[in-house]
Coordinates of C-alpha atoms and ligand atoms in Angstrom, one line a residue:
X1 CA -37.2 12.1 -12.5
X2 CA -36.3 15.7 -10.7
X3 CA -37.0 17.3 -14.1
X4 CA -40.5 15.8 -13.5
X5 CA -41.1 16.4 -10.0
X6 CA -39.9 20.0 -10.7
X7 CA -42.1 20.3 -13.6
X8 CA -44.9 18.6 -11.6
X9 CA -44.6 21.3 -8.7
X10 CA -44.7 24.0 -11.6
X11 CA -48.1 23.1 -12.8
X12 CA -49.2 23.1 -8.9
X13 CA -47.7 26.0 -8.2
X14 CA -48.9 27.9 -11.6
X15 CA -52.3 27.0 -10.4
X16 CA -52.6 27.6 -6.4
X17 CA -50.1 30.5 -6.5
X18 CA -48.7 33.4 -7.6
X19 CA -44.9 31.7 -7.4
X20 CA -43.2 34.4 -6.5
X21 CA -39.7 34.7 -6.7
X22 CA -39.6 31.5 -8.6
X23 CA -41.1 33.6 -11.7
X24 CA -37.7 35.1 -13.8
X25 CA -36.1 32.1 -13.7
X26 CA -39.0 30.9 -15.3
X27 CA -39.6 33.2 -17.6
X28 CA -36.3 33.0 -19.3
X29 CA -36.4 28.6 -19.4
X30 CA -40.1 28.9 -20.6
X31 CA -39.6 31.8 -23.3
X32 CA -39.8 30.5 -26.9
X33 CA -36.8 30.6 -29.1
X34 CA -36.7 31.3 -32.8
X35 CA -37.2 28.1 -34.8
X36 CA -36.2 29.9 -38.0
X37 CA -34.3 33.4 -39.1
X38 CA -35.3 35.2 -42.2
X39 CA -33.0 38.0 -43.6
X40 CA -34.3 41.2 -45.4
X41 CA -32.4 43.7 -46.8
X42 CA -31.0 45.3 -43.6
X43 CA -33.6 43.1 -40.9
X44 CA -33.3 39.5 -39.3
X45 CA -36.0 38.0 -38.6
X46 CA -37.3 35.4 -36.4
X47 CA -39.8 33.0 -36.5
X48 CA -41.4 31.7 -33.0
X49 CA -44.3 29.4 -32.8
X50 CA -45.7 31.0 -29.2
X51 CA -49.0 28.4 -29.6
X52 CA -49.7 25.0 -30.1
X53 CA -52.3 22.6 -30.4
X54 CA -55.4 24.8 -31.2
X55 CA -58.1 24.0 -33.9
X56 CA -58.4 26.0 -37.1
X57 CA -57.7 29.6 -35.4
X58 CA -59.4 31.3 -38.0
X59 CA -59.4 35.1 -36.6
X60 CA -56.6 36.8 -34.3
X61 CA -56.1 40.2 -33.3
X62 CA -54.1 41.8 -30.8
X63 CA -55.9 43.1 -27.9
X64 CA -55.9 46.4 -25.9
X65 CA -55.1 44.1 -23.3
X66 CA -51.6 42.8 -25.1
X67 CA -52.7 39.5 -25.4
X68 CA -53.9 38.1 -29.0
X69 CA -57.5 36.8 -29.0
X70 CA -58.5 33.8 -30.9
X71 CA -61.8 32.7 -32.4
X72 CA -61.4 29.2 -33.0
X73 CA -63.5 28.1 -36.1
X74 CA -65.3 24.9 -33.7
X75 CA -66.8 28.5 -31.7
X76 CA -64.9 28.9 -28.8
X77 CA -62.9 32.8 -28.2
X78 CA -59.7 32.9 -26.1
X79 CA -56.6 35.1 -25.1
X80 CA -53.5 33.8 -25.5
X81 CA -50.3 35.8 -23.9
X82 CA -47.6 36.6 -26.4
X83 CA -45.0 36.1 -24.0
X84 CA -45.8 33.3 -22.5
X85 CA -48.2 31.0 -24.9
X86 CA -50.6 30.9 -21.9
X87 CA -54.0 30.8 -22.9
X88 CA -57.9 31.7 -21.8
X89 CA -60.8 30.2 -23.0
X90 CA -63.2 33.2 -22.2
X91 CA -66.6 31.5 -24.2
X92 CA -67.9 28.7 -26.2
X93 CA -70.6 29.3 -28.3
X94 CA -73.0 27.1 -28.5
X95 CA -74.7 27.2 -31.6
X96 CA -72.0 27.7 -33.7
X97 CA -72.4 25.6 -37.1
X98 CA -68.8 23.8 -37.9
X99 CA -68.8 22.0 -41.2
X100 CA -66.2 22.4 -44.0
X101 CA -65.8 26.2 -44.4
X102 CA -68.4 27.0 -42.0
X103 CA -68.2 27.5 -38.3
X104 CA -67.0 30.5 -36.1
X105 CA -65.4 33.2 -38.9
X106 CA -64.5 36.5 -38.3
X107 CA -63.5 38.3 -35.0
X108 CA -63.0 42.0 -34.2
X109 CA -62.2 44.1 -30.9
X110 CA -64.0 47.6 -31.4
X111 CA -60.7 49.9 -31.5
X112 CA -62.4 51.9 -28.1
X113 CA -62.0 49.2 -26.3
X114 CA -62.2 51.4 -23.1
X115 CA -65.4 52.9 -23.8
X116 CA -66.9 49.6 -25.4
X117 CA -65.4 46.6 -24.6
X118 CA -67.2 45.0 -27.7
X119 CA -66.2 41.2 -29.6
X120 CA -67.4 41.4 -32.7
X121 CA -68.0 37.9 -34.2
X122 CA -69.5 35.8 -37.4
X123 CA -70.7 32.7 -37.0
X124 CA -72.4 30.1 -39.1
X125 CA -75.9 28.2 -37.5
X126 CA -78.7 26.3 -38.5
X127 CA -82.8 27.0 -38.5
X128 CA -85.1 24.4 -40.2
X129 CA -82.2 23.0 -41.6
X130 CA -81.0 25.8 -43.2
X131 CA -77.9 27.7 -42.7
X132 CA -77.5 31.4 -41.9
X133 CA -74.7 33.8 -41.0
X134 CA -74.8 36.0 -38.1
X135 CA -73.1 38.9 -36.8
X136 CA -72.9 39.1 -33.1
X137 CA -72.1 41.5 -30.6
X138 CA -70.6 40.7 -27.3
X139 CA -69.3 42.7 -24.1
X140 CA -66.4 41.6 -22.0
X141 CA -66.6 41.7 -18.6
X142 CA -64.7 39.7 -15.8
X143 CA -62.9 37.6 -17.8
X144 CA -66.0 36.0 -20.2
X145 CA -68.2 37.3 -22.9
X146 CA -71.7 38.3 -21.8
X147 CA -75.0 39.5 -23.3
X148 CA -74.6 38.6 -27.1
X149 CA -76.5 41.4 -29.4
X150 CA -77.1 39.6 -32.8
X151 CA -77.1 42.2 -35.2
X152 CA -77.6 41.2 -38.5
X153 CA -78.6 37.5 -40.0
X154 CA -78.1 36.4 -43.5
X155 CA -78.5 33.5 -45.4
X156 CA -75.8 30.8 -46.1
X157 CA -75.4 27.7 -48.0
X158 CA -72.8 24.5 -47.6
X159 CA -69.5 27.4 -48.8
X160 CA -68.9 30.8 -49.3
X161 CA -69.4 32.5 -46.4
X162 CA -66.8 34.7 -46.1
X163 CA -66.4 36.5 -43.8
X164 CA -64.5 39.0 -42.0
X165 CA -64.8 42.4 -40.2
X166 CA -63.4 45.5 -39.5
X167 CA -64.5 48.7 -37.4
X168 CA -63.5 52.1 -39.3
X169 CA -62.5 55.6 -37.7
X170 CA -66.0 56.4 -38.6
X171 CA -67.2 53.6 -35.3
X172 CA -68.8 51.7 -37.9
X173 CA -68.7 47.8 -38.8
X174 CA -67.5 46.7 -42.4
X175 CA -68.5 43.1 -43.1
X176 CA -67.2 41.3 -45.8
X177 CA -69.8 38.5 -47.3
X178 CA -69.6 35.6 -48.7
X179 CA -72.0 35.0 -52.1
X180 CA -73.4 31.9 -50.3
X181 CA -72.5 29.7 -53.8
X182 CA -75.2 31.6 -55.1
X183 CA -73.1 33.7 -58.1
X184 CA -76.1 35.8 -58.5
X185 CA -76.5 37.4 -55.1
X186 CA -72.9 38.8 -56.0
X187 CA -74.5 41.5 -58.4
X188 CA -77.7 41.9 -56.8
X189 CA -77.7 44.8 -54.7
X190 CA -80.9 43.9 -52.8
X191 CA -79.2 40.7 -51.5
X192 CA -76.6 41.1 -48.7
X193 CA -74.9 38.2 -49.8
X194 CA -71.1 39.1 -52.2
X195 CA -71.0 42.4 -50.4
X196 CA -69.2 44.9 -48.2
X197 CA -71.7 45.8 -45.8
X198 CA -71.9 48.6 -43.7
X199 CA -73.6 48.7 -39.8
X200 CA -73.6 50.9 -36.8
X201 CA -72.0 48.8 -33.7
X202 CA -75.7 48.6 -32.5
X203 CA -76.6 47.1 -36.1
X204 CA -78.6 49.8 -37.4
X205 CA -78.5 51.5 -40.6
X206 CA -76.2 54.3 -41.0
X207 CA -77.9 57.4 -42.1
X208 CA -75.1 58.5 -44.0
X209 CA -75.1 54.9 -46.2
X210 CA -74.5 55.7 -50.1
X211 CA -77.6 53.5 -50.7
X212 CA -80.9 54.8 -48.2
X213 CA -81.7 52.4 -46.1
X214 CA -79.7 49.8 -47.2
X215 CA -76.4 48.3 -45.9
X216 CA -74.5 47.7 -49.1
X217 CA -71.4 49.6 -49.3
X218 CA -69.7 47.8 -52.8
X219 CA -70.7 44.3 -54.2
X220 CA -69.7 41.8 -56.5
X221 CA -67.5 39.7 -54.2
X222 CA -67.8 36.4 -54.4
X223 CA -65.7 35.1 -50.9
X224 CA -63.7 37.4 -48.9
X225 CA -61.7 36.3 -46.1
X226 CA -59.2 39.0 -45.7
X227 CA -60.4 42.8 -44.6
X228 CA -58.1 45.6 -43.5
X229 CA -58.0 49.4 -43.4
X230 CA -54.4 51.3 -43.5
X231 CA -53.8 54.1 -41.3
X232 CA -55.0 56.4 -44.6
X233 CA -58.4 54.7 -43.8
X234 CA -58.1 53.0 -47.1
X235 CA -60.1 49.8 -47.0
X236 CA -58.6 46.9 -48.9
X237 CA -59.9 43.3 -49.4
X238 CA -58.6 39.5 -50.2
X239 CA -60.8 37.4 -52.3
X240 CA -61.1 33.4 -53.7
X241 CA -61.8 33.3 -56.8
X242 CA -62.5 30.2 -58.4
X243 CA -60.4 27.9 -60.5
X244 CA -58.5 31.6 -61.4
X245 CA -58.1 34.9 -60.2
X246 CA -57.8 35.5 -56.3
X247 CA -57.6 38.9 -55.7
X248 CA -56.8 42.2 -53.7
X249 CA -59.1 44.6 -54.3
X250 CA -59.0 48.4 -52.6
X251 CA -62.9 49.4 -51.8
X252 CA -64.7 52.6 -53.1
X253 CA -68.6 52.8 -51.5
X254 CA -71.1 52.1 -54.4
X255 CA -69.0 50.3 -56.4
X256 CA -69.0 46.9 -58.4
X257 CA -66.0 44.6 -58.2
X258 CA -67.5 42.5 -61.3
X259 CA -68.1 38.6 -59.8
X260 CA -69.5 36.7 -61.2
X261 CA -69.2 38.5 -64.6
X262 CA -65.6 39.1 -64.1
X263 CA -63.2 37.7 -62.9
X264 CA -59.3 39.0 -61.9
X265 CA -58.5 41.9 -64.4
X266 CA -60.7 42.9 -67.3
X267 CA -58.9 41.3 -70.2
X268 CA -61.4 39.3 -72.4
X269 CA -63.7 41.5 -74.7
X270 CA -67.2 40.1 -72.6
X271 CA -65.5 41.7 -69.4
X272 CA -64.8 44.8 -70.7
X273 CA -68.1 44.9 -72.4
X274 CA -69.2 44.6 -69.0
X275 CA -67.1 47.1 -67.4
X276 CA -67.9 49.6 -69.9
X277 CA -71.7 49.3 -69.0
X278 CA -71.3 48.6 -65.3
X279 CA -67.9 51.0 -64.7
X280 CA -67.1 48.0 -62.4
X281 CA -63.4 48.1 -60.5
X282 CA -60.5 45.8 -61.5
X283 CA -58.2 43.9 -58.4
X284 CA -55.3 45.9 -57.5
X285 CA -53.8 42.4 -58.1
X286 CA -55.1 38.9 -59.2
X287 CA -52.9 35.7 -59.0
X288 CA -53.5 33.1 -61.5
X289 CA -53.0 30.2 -60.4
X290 CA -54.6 30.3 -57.3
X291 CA -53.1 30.9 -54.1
X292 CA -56.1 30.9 -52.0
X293 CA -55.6 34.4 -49.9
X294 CA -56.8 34.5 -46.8
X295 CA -56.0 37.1 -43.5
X296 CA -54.8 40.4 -44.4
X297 CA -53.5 43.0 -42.0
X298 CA -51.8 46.7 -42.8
X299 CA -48.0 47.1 -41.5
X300 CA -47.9 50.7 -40.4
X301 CA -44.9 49.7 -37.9
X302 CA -41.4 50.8 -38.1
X303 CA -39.7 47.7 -36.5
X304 CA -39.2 46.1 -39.7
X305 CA -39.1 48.5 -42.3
X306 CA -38.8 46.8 -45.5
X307 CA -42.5 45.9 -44.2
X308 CA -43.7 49.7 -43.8
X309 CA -46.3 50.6 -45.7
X310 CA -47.4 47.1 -46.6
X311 CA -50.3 44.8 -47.1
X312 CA -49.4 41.2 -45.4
X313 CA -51.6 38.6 -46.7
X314 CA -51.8 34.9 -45.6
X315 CA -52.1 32.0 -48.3
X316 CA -53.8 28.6 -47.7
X317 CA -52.8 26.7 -51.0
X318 CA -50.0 28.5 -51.7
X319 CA -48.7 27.7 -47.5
X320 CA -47.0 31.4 -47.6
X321 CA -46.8 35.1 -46.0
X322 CA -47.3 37.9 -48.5
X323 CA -46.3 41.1 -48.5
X324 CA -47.8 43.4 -50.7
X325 CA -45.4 46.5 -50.7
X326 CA -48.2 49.5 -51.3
X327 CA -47.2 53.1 -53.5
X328 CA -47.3 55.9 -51.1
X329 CA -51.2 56.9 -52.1
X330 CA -52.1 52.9 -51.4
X331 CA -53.4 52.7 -54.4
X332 CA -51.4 50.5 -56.2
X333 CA -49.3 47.5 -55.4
X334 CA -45.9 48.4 -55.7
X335 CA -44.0 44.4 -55.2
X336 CA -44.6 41.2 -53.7
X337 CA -42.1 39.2 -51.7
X338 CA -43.2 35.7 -50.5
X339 CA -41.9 34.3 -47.1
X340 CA -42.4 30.8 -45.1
X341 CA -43.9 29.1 -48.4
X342 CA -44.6 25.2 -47.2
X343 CA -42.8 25.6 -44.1
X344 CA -46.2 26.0 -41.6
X345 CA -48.7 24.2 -43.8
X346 CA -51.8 26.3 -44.9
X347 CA -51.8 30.1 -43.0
X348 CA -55.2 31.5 -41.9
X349 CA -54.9 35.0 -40.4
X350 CA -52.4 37.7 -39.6
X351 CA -52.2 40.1 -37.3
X352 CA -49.6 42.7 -36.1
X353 CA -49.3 44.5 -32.4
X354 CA -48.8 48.4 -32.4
X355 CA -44.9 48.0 -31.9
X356 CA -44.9 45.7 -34.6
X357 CA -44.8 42.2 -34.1
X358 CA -46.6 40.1 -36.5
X359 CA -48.7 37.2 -35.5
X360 CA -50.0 34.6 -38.1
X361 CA -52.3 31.2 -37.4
X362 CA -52.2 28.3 -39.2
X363 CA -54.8 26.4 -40.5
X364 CA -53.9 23.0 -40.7
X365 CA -56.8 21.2 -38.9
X366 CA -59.7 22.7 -41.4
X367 CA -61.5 20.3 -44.3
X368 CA -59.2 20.8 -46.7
X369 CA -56.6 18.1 -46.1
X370 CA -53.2 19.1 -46.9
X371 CA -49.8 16.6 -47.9
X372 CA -48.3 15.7 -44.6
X373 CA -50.2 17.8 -41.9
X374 CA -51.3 18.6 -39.6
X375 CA -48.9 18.0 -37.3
X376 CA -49.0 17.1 -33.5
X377 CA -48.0 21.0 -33.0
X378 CA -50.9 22.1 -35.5
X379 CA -52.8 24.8 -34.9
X380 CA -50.2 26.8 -34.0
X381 CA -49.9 30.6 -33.6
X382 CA -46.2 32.6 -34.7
X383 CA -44.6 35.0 -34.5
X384 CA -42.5 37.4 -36.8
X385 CA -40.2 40.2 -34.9
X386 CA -36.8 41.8 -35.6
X387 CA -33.8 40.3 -33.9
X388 CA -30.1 41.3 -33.5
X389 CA -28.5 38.0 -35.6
X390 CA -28.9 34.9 -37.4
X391 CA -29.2 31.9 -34.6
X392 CA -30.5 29.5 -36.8
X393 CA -32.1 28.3 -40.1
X394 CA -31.6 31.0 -42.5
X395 CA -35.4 31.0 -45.1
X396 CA -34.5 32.8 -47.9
X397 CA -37.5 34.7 -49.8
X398 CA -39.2 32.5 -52.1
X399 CA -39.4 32.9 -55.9
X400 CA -43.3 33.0 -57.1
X401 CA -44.2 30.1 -58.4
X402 CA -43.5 30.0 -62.2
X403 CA -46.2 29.3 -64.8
X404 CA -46.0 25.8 -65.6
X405 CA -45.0 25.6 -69.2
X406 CA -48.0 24.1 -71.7
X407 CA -45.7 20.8 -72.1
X408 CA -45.6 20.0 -68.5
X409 CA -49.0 18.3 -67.8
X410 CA -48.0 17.3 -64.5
X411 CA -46.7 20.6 -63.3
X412 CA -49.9 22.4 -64.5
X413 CA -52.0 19.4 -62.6
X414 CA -50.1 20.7 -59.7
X415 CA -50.5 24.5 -60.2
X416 CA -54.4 23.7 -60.8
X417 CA -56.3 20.4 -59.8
X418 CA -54.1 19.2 -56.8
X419 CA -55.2 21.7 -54.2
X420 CA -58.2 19.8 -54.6
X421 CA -57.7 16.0 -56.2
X422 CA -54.3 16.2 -54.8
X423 CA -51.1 15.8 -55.6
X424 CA -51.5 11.3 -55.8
X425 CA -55.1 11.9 -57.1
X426 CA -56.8 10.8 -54.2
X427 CA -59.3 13.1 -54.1
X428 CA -61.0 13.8 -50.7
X429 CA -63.8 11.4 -50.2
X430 CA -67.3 13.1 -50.1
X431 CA -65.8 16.3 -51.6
X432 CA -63.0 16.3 -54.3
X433 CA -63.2 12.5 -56.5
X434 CA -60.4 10.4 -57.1
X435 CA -59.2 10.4 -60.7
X436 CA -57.2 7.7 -59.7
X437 CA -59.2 4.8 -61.6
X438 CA -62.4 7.5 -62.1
X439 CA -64.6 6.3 -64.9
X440 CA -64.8 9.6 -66.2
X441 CA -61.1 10.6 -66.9
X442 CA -60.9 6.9 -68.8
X443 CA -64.2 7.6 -70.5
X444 CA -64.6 9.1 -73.8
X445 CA -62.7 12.1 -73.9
X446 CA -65.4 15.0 -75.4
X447 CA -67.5 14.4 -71.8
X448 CA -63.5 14.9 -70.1
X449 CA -62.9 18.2 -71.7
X450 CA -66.7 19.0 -71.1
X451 CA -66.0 19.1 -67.5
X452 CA -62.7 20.8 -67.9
X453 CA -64.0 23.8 -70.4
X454 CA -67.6 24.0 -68.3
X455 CA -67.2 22.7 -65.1
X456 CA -70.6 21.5 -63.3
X457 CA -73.1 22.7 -61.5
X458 CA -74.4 19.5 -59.2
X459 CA -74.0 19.2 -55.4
X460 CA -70.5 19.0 -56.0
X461 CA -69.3 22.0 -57.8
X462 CA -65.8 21.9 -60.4
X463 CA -64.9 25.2 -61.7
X464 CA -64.2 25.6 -65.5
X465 CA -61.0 25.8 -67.0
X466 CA -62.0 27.8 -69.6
X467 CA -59.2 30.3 -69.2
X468 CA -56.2 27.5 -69.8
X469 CA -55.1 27.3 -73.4
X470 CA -56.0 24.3 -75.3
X471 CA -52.6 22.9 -75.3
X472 CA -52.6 23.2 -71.1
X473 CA -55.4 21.3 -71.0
X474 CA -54.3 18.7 -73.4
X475 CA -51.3 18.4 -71.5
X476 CA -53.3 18.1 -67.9
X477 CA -56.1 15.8 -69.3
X478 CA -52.8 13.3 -70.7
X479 CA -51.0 13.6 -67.6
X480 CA -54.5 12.2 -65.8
X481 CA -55.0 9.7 -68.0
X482 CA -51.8 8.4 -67.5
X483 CA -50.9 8.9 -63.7
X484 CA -51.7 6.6 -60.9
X485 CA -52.6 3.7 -63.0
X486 CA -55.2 5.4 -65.5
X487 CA -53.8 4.6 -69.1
X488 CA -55.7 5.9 -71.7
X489 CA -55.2 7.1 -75.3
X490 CA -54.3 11.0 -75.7
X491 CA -56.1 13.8 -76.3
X492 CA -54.8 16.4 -79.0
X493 CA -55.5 20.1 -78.3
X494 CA -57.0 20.0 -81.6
X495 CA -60.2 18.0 -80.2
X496 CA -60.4 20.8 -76.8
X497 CA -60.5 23.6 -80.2
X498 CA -63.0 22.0 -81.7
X499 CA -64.9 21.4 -78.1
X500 CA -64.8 24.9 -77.4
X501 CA -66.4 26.2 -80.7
X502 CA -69.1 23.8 -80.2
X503 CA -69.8 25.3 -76.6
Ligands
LIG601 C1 -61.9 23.7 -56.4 C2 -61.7 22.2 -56.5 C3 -61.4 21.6 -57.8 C4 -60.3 21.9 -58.6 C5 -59.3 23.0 -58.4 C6 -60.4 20.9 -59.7 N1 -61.5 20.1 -59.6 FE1 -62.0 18.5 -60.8 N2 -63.6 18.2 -59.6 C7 -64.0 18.9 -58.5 C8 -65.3 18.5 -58.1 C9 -66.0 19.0 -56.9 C10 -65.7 17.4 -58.9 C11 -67.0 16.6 -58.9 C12 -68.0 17.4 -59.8 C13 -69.3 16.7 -59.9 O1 -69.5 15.6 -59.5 O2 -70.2 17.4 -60.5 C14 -64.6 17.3 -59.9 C15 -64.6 16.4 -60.9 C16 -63.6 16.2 -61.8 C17 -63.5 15.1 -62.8 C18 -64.6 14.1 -63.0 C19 -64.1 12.9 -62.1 C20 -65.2 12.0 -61.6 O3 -64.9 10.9 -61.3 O4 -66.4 12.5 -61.3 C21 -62.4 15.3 -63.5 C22 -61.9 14.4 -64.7 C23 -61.7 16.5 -63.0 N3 -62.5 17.0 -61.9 C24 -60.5 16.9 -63.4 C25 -59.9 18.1 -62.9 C26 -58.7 18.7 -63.5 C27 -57.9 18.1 -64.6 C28 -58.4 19.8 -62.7 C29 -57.3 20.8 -62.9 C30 -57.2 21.4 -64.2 C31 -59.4 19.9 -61.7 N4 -60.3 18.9 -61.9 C32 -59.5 20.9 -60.7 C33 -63.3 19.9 -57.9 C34 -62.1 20.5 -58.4
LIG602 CA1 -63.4 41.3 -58.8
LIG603 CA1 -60.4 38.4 -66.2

C-alpha cells in the first residue's frame, strides 16, 4: 500500500512538477538494469530493454537532441529518453496506410539539425484505391512536427516497399525503394521503383545526378530495408530476397545490382551471362537461407572495439544482431558474429549514439506472426553498451545456422517454408496456407513439385525453390506429407529430376 501511494504521488508529481530534490533518488530506483551480459573478446556487454510496449518501431535514430526518435509503423513519431525510457509523442499522421508491410517506414534527422531541423519520413497511403509511397519533409519546432513538404510520390502495391533513407555529406537524401512486387521495375531505369534514389532536401533533382534529370542513383533492388553510410562515405545496403539470397550490397552510382535476373552471387551460367552483358554488381554477402535483414547502422565508435569498423545489421527471421566486421577499405566483409539470436523475437532497426551505445527495436507486433510473441513487453527498444563485469545471464555468440543436411526434411522445412507456413504448419490465415490437411500437399505430387520448382504468381505469391537440390526437396515435400496428420505416399528425387527437365 505505501509502495502505491508513493508511486501514486510520483506520477502526480512527474506531471505538476519539476520534483526537485526528490529526482536522484529517483533516478537511481528508476534506471534500467542489464537483463543480459554478453562477452567479447576483451568487452562485457549488457543488454537493457529502456522501452516497452510500442507498436512495430520500425525506424530509430539518435537525435541531436540525445534522445532516440521513433517512427512507429501505425504513423505516429516520438522521442524517447535513453536514460529514462520516457517518451514523447510529437505527431500522428494521419494518412498513413498500415497494412502488412505497409505503414510509416523509414525515418531520418538531417545531420544539421541546427541549421535544418528536418524529419525525413516514408510513408505508405491510399488514392483511388491505390497505394503510393511518399517521402515527406517535416520541421520541428516546439516540441511537434509542422508544415509537411511531400517531396517525392511513387507507386506501391500490397508489399515491397522498402524503404529507408539516409542524408550524405553531400546534404543530399538517398532513398532506398522497394520494387512494389512488380520484378520488372527493378531493371527499368525509368521507373523509380527497385532503386537507390537520389533528392536534394527540397526534392529537386540534383544537377550533378549520373543520369540528367533523373533521380536514379543504382537499381535492381528488389526490397531494401536497411541503408547506411560509414564515416568513408561508403554507402552500403540490406536487401530481401526471396525464397534465397538476402543481401548486403556496397552502392556505386549507375550501377545494376542484378534483381530480378540475379539473385545473391553470380554462380549459375544465365547470371553470369547476364553479368557479362549488364556488368551488374554481386552482394558483398548473400545468406542462403534467408535471414530476412533488416536495419543496418555503421559502428565507427571506440567503446566496444571488437565492433569498430563494422556493419550491424538486424534480422527478422533469423531473431538476431549481426555484425558485419568490414576490411579497412570497406569493401569487403571481413567476418560475421551473430548475437541475441531468439532471445527478443524478430529485430527491426538499429541505431548507435556518437559515444557508442547501440540501440535496436523489435518488431514483434508486425503481420508476420512469430512462435510465442509478442510479449506483454513487446515492442520494446534496447540497448547494447560496455560495462565493467558480468551481473547476470552470460549469451554466448551464436553459431550460424548450419545447412540442413538433404536427409533432414524437417530441418530444411524449418530453414525454408516455416518463416512462413510455420513451424506446426498453420499457415497464417489470409496470407501463408495451412499444409496441415491442404488438398494440394495430399494431391498428386507433379502439381506439388510444380509449386515448389515454379512457385506462383496469383494474389498470393510462393517463391520457387528452384535453387534446392532435388533430393532437398524430396526430403521437404515427404516431411509435409507426413507432418501434422498429412500421410501420403513419397516422392523420390527422381520424379523433381524429371519435373525440372520438363520445365
Ligand atoms: C515467403 C513465404 C513462403 C515460403 C518461404 C514458402 N511458401 Fe509455400 N506458399 C506461400 C504462399 C503465399 C502460398 C499460396 C500460393 C498461391 O495460392 O498461389 C504457398 C503455397 C504452398 C503450397 C500449396 C498449399 C495450398 O494449400 O495452396 C505448398 C504445398 C507450399 N506452399 C509448400 C511450401 C514449402 C514446402 C516451402 C519450403 C520449401 C514453402 N512453401 C515456402 C508462401 C511461402
Ligand atoms: Ca543483387
Ligand atoms: Ca545467384
Amino acid at each position: 500500500m505505501k509502495k502505491l501511494t508513493a508511486y501514486m504521488l510520483g506520477g502526480i508529481c512527474l506531471l505538476l512538477f519539476s520534483c526537485g530534490n526528490d529526482k536522484a533518488e529517483k533516478t537511481t530506483e528508476a534506471a534500467p538494469k542489464p537483463e543480459a551480459n554478453i562477452q567479447l573478446d576483451s568487452t562485457i556487454l549488457g543488454v537493457t530493454t529502456i522501452a516497452t510496449g510500442l507498436d512495430v518501431p520500425w525506424d530509430i535514430a539518435f537525435g541531436a537532441d540525445g534522445n532516440i526518435w521513433v517512427a512507429e509503423q501505425a504513423g505516429t513519431i516520438s522521442r524517447i529518453s535513453p536514460e529514462t525510457g520516457q517518451r514523447k509523442q510529437l505527431l500522428s499522421i494521419p494518412d498513413v496506410w498500415r497494412e502488412r508491410t505497409a505503414g510509416l517506414l523509414g525515418m531520418e534527422l538531417h545531420p544539421d539539425w541546427e541549421n535544418h531541423p528536418w524529419v525525413f519520413v516514408d510513408y505508405t497511403f491510399r488514392r483511388d484505391s491505390l497505394s503510393f509511397s511518399k517521402l515527406v519533409r517535416y520541421t520541428f519546432k516546439e516540441d511537434t512536427l509542422v508544415d509537411p513538404l511531400v517531396l517525392m510520390e511513387i507507386p506501391g502495391t500490397s508489399s515491397h516497399h522498402g524503404s529507408r533513407m539516409r542524408i550524405g555529406a553531400d546534404g543530399k537524401i538517398y532513398w532506398a525503394t522497394g520494387d512494389a512486387h512488380q520484378y520488372n521495375n527493378a531493371q527499368d531505369t525509368t521507373s523509380p521503383n527497385g532503386k537507390i534514389l537520389r533528392l536534394e532536401t527540397d526534392g529537386s533533382v540534383p544537377a550533378d545526378n549520373p543520369i540528367k534529370g533523373s533521380y536514379v542513383w543504382a537499381w535492381g533492388f528488389r526490397n531494401m530495408q536497411g541503408l547506411v553510410f560509414s564515416s568513408k562515405q561508403h554507402l552500403y545496403t540490406s536487401e530481401h530476397g526471396e525464397a534465397s539470397d538476402d543481401e548486403v550490397n556496397l552502392i556505386q552510382p549507375l550501377a545494376n545490382y542484378g534483381w530480378p535476373k540475379i539473385e545473391g552471387y553470380h554462380e549459375t551460367p544465365a547470371e553470369a551471362a547476364f553479368q557479362e552483358k549488364h556488368h551488374t554488381i554481386p552482394p558483398l554477402k548473400a545468406w542462403t537461407p534467408t535471414i530476412a535483414p533488416a536495419g543496418l547502422d555503421f559502428y565507427a565508435a571506440r567503446q566496444i572495439p571488437e565492433w569498430h569498423n563494422s556493419l550491424l545489421l538486424t534480422t527478422l527471421k533469423a531473431q538476431s544482431l549481426r555484425v558485419l566486421k568490414l576490411n579497412a577499405e570497406g569493401t569487403a566483409i571481413a567476418g560475421e558474429k551473430i548475437f541475441l539470436t531468439g532471445k527478443y523475437g524478430r529485430l527491426r532497426d538499429v541505431c548507435v549514439s556518437p559515444a557508442g551505445e547501440v540501440y535496436i527495436a523489435t518488431s514483434n507486433r508486425d503481420w508476420n506472426p512469430s512462435k510465442g510473441f509478442p510479449t506483454a513487453k513487446d515492442d520494446r527498444i534496447l540497448k547494447i553498451s560496455k560495462v565493467g563485469k558480468i551481473t547476470t545471464t552470460l549469451l554466448k555468440e551464436d553459431v550460424p545456422a548450419s545447412q540442413a543436411g538433404a536427409g533432414n526434411g524437417a530441418a530444411l522445412y524449418n530453414q525454408y517454408c516455416a518463416s512462413c507456413h510455420k513451424e506446426d504448419g498453420t499457415g497464417v490465415p489470409g496470407t501463408f496456407p495451412a499444409l496441415a490437411g491442404s488438398p494440394k500437399v495430399k494431391g498428386g505430387s507433379n502439381a506439388l513439385i510444380k509449386i515448389l520448382l515454379n512457385g506462383t504468381d496469383g494474389k498470393l505469391q510462393m517463391p520457387s525453390f528452384h535453387f534446392m537440390k532435388d533430393e532437398e526437396i524430396a526430403a521437404v515435400l515427404n516431411y509435409i506429407r507426413t507432418s501434422w496428420g498429412n500421410d501420403e505416399k513419397s516422392i523420390t528425387p527422381e520424379e523433381i529430376t524429371k519435373q525440372r527437365t520438363k520445365n
